Coordinates of C-alpha atoms in Angstrom, one line a residue:
X264 CA -20.0 -5.3 -19.3
X265 CA -18.2 -4.6 -22.6
X266 CA -15.5 -2.8 -20.7
X267 CA -14.6 -5.6 -18.3
X268 CA -12.2 -7.6 -20.6
X269 CA -10.5 -4.4 -21.6
X270 CA -9.7 -3.3 -18.1
X271 CA -6.5 -5.3 -18.0
X272 CA -5.2 -4.4 -21.5
X273 CA -3.4 -1.4 -23.0
X274 CA -6.9 0.1 -23.7
X275 CA -7.6 0.4 -19.9
X276 CA -7.1 4.2 -19.8
X277 CA -9.7 4.7 -22.5
X278 CA -12.2 2.5 -20.8
X279 CA -11.5 4.0 -17.4
X280 CA -12.5 7.4 -18.8
X281 CA -15.6 6.0 -20.4
X282 CA -16.7 4.3 -17.2
X283 CA -15.7 7.3 -15.1
X284 CA -18.0 9.5 -17.2
X285 CA -20.8 7.1 -16.6
X286 CA -20.1 6.2 -13.0
X287 CA -23.3 7.6 -11.5
X288 CA -25.4 5.7 -14.2
X289 CA -23.5 2.5 -13.5
X290 CA -24.0 2.9 -9.7
X291 CA -27.7 3.5 -10.4
X292 CA -28.0 0.5 -12.7
X293 CA -26.4 -1.8 -10.1
X294 CA -28.6 -0.3 -7.3
X295 CA -31.7 -0.8 -9.5
X296 CA -30.7 -4.5 -10.2
X297 CA -30.3 -5.1 -6.5
X298 CA -33.5 -3.2 -5.5
X299 CA -35.5 -5.0 -8.2
X300 CA -34.4 -8.4 -7.3
X301 CA -32.5 -8.9 -10.6
X302 CA -29.9 -11.3 -9.1
X303 CA -28.2 -12.3 -12.3
X304 CA -27.9 -8.8 -13.6
X305 CA -26.6 -7.5 -10.2
X306 CA -24.0 -10.3 -9.9
X307 CA -22.9 -9.8 -13.6
X308 CA -22.4 -6.1 -12.9
X309 CA -20.3 -6.8 -9.8
X310 CA -18.1 -9.1 -11.8
X311 CA -17.8 -6.6 -14.6
X312 CA -17.2 -3.5 -12.6
X313 CA -14.8 -4.5 -9.9
X314 CA -11.6 -3.5 -11.8
X315 CA -13.1 -0.1 -12.5
X316 CA -13.8 0.4 -8.8
X317 CA -10.3 -0.7 -8.0
X318 CA -8.6 1.6 -10.6
X319 CA -10.8 4.5 -9.8
X320 CA -10.5 4.3 -6.0
X321 CA -14.2 3.2 -5.5
X322 CA -13.5 0.0 -3.7
X323 CA -15.6 1.0 -0.7
X324 CA -18.6 1.5 -3.1
X325 CA -17.9 -1.7 -4.9
X326 CA -17.6 -3.7 -1.8
X327 CA -20.9 -2.5 -0.4
X328 CA -22.7 -3.2 -3.7
X329 CA -21.0 -6.6 -4.0
X330 CA -22.1 -7.6 -0.5
X331 CA -25.7 -6.6 -1.3
X332 CA -25.7 -8.4 -4.7
X333 CA -24.3 -11.6 -3.2
X334 CA -26.7 -11.6 -0.3
X335 CA -29.8 -11.2 -2.5
X336 CA -32.5 -13.9 -2.1
X337 CA -32.1 -16.4 -4.9
X338 CA -28.5 -15.4 -5.5
X339 CA -26.8 -18.1 -3.5
X340 CA -26.9 -20.8 -6.1
X341 CA -24.0 -22.6 -7.8
X342 CA -23.9 -20.6 -11.0
X343 CA -21.2 -19.2 -13.2
X344 CA -22.5 -15.7 -12.6
X345 CA -22.1 -16.1 -8.8
X346 CA -18.7 -17.7 -9.3
X347 CA -17.4 -14.6 -11.1
X348 CA -19.1 -12.2 -8.7
X349 CA -17.6 -13.8 -5.6
X350 CA -14.2 -13.8 -7.3
X351 CA -14.7 -10.1 -7.9
X352 CA -15.7 -9.6 -4.2
X353 CA -12.6 -11.5 -3.2
X354 CA -10.5 -9.2 -5.3
X355 CA -12.1 -6.1 -3.8
X356 CA -11.3 -7.5 -0.3
X357 CA -7.7 -8.3 -1.5
X358 CA -7.2 -4.7 -2.7
X359 CA -8.6 -3.3 0.6
X360 CA -6.3 -5.5 2.6
X361 CA -9.0 -7.7 4.1
X362 CA -7.4 -11.0 3.5
X363 CA -10.0 -12.9 5.6
X364 CA -12.8 -11.7 3.3
X365 CA -10.7 -12.3 0.3
X366 CA -10.0 -15.9 1.4
X367 CA -13.6 -16.6 2.1
X368 CA -14.7 -15.3 -1.3
X369 CA -11.9 -17.0 -3.3
X370 CA -12.6 -20.3 -1.5
X371 CA -16.3 -20.0 -2.6
X372 CA -15.2 -19.1 -6.1
X373 CA -13.1 -22.3 -6.3
X374 CA -15.9 -24.4 -4.7
X375 CA -18.4 -23.2 -7.3
X376 CA -15.9 -23.5 -10.2
X377 CA -15.2 -27.1 -9.2
X378 CA -18.9 -27.9 -8.8
X379 CA -19.6 -26.5 -12.3
X380 CA -16.4 -28.0 -13.7
X381 CA -15.7 -24.5 -15.1
X382 CA -12.0 -24.7 -16.2
X383 CA -11.7 -20.9 -16.6
X384 CA -13.2 -20.3 -13.1
X385 CA -10.9 -23.0 -11.6
X386 CA -7.8 -21.3 -13.1
X387 CA -8.9 -17.9 -11.9
X388 CA -9.6 -19.2 -8.4
X389 CA -6.2 -20.9 -8.3
X390 CA -4.5 -17.7 -9.4
X391 CA -6.4 -15.6 -6.8
X392 CA -5.7 -18.1 -4.0
X393 CA -2.0 -18.2 -4.9
X394 CA -1.7 -14.5 -4.1
X395 CA -3.1 -15.2 -0.7
X396 CA -0.6 -18.0 -0.1
X397 CA 2.1 -15.5 -0.9
X398 CA 0.7 -12.8 1.4
X399 CA 0.3 -15.4 4.2
X400 CA 4.0 -16.1 3.8
X401 CA 3.6 -19.8 3.0
X402 CA 6.7 -21.8 2.4
X403 CA 8.3 -21.7 -1.0
X404 CA 7.3 -25.3 -1.8
X405 CA 3.6 -24.5 -1.3
X406 CA 4.0 -21.4 -3.4
X407 CA 5.6 -23.3 -6.3
X408 CA 3.0 -26.1 -6.0
X409 CA 0.3 -23.4 -6.3
X410 CA 2.0 -21.8 -9.3
X411 CA 2.4 -25.1 -11.1
X412 CA -1.3 -26.0 -10.6
X413 CA -2.4 -22.6 -11.8
X414 CA 0.0 -22.7 -14.8
X415 CA -1.4 -26.1 -15.8
X416 CA -4.9 -24.9 -15.5
X417 CA -4.2 -21.9 -17.8
X418 CA -2.2 -24.1 -20.2
X419 CA -5.1 -26.6 -20.5
X420 CA -7.3 -23.7 -21.5
X421 CA -4.7 -22.5 -24.1
X422 CA -4.8 -19.2 -22.2
X423 CA -1.4 -17.6 -22.9
X424 CA -2.3 -14.5 -21.0
X425 CA -3.2 -16.5 -17.9
X426 CA 0.2 -18.3 -18.2
X427 CA 1.9 -14.9 -18.5
X428 CA 0.0 -13.7 -15.3
X429 CA 1.4 -16.7 -13.5
X430 CA 4.9 -15.7 -14.7
X431 CA 4.2 -12.2 -13.4
X432 CA 3.2 -13.6 -10.0
X433 CA 6.4 -15.6 -9.9
X434 CA 8.4 -12.4 -10.6
X435 CA 6.6 -10.6 -7.9
X436 CA 7.4 -13.5 -5.4
X437 CA 11.1 -13.3 -6.5
X438 CA 11.2 -9.6 -5.9
X439 CA 9.6 -10.0 -2.5
X440 CA 12.1 -12.6 -1.6
X441 CA 15.0 -10.3 -2.5

């Protein structure tokens, strides 16, 4: 779980190697958490490992484990742990091209974040849902409205990196529009 925040930094390569070397142990740990009914641990692992699975080409494995972790008895509650786990599951679906699954999971992430009044979760869900708007070819006004809402959420947090991610998304939209 220490690696998760480093997976989107310049230290990513170092952490990918570390995780790759321990991949079978990580898989076993998640499997143990699921099989033992350790809902919180299983969902925290999903949230922490999804970027590794994406970068290492293990999305199929991650998706199967995420589905199991999120379906665990007692794991359906409105908790921050579930919020981040469903966001991770949505991202796995996104990177696999399953936009329906991604939409369903990101909608749940936002629903939980709003219920918890979790500002970081709300910003993350807005950011994730904004990508889907783009892929669903929404009109430019809707895209810019989503961008403004997301930027405001990150600015309210004082999250400069989040604001930069919004700028990156705008650049991606501009490239896509030619």
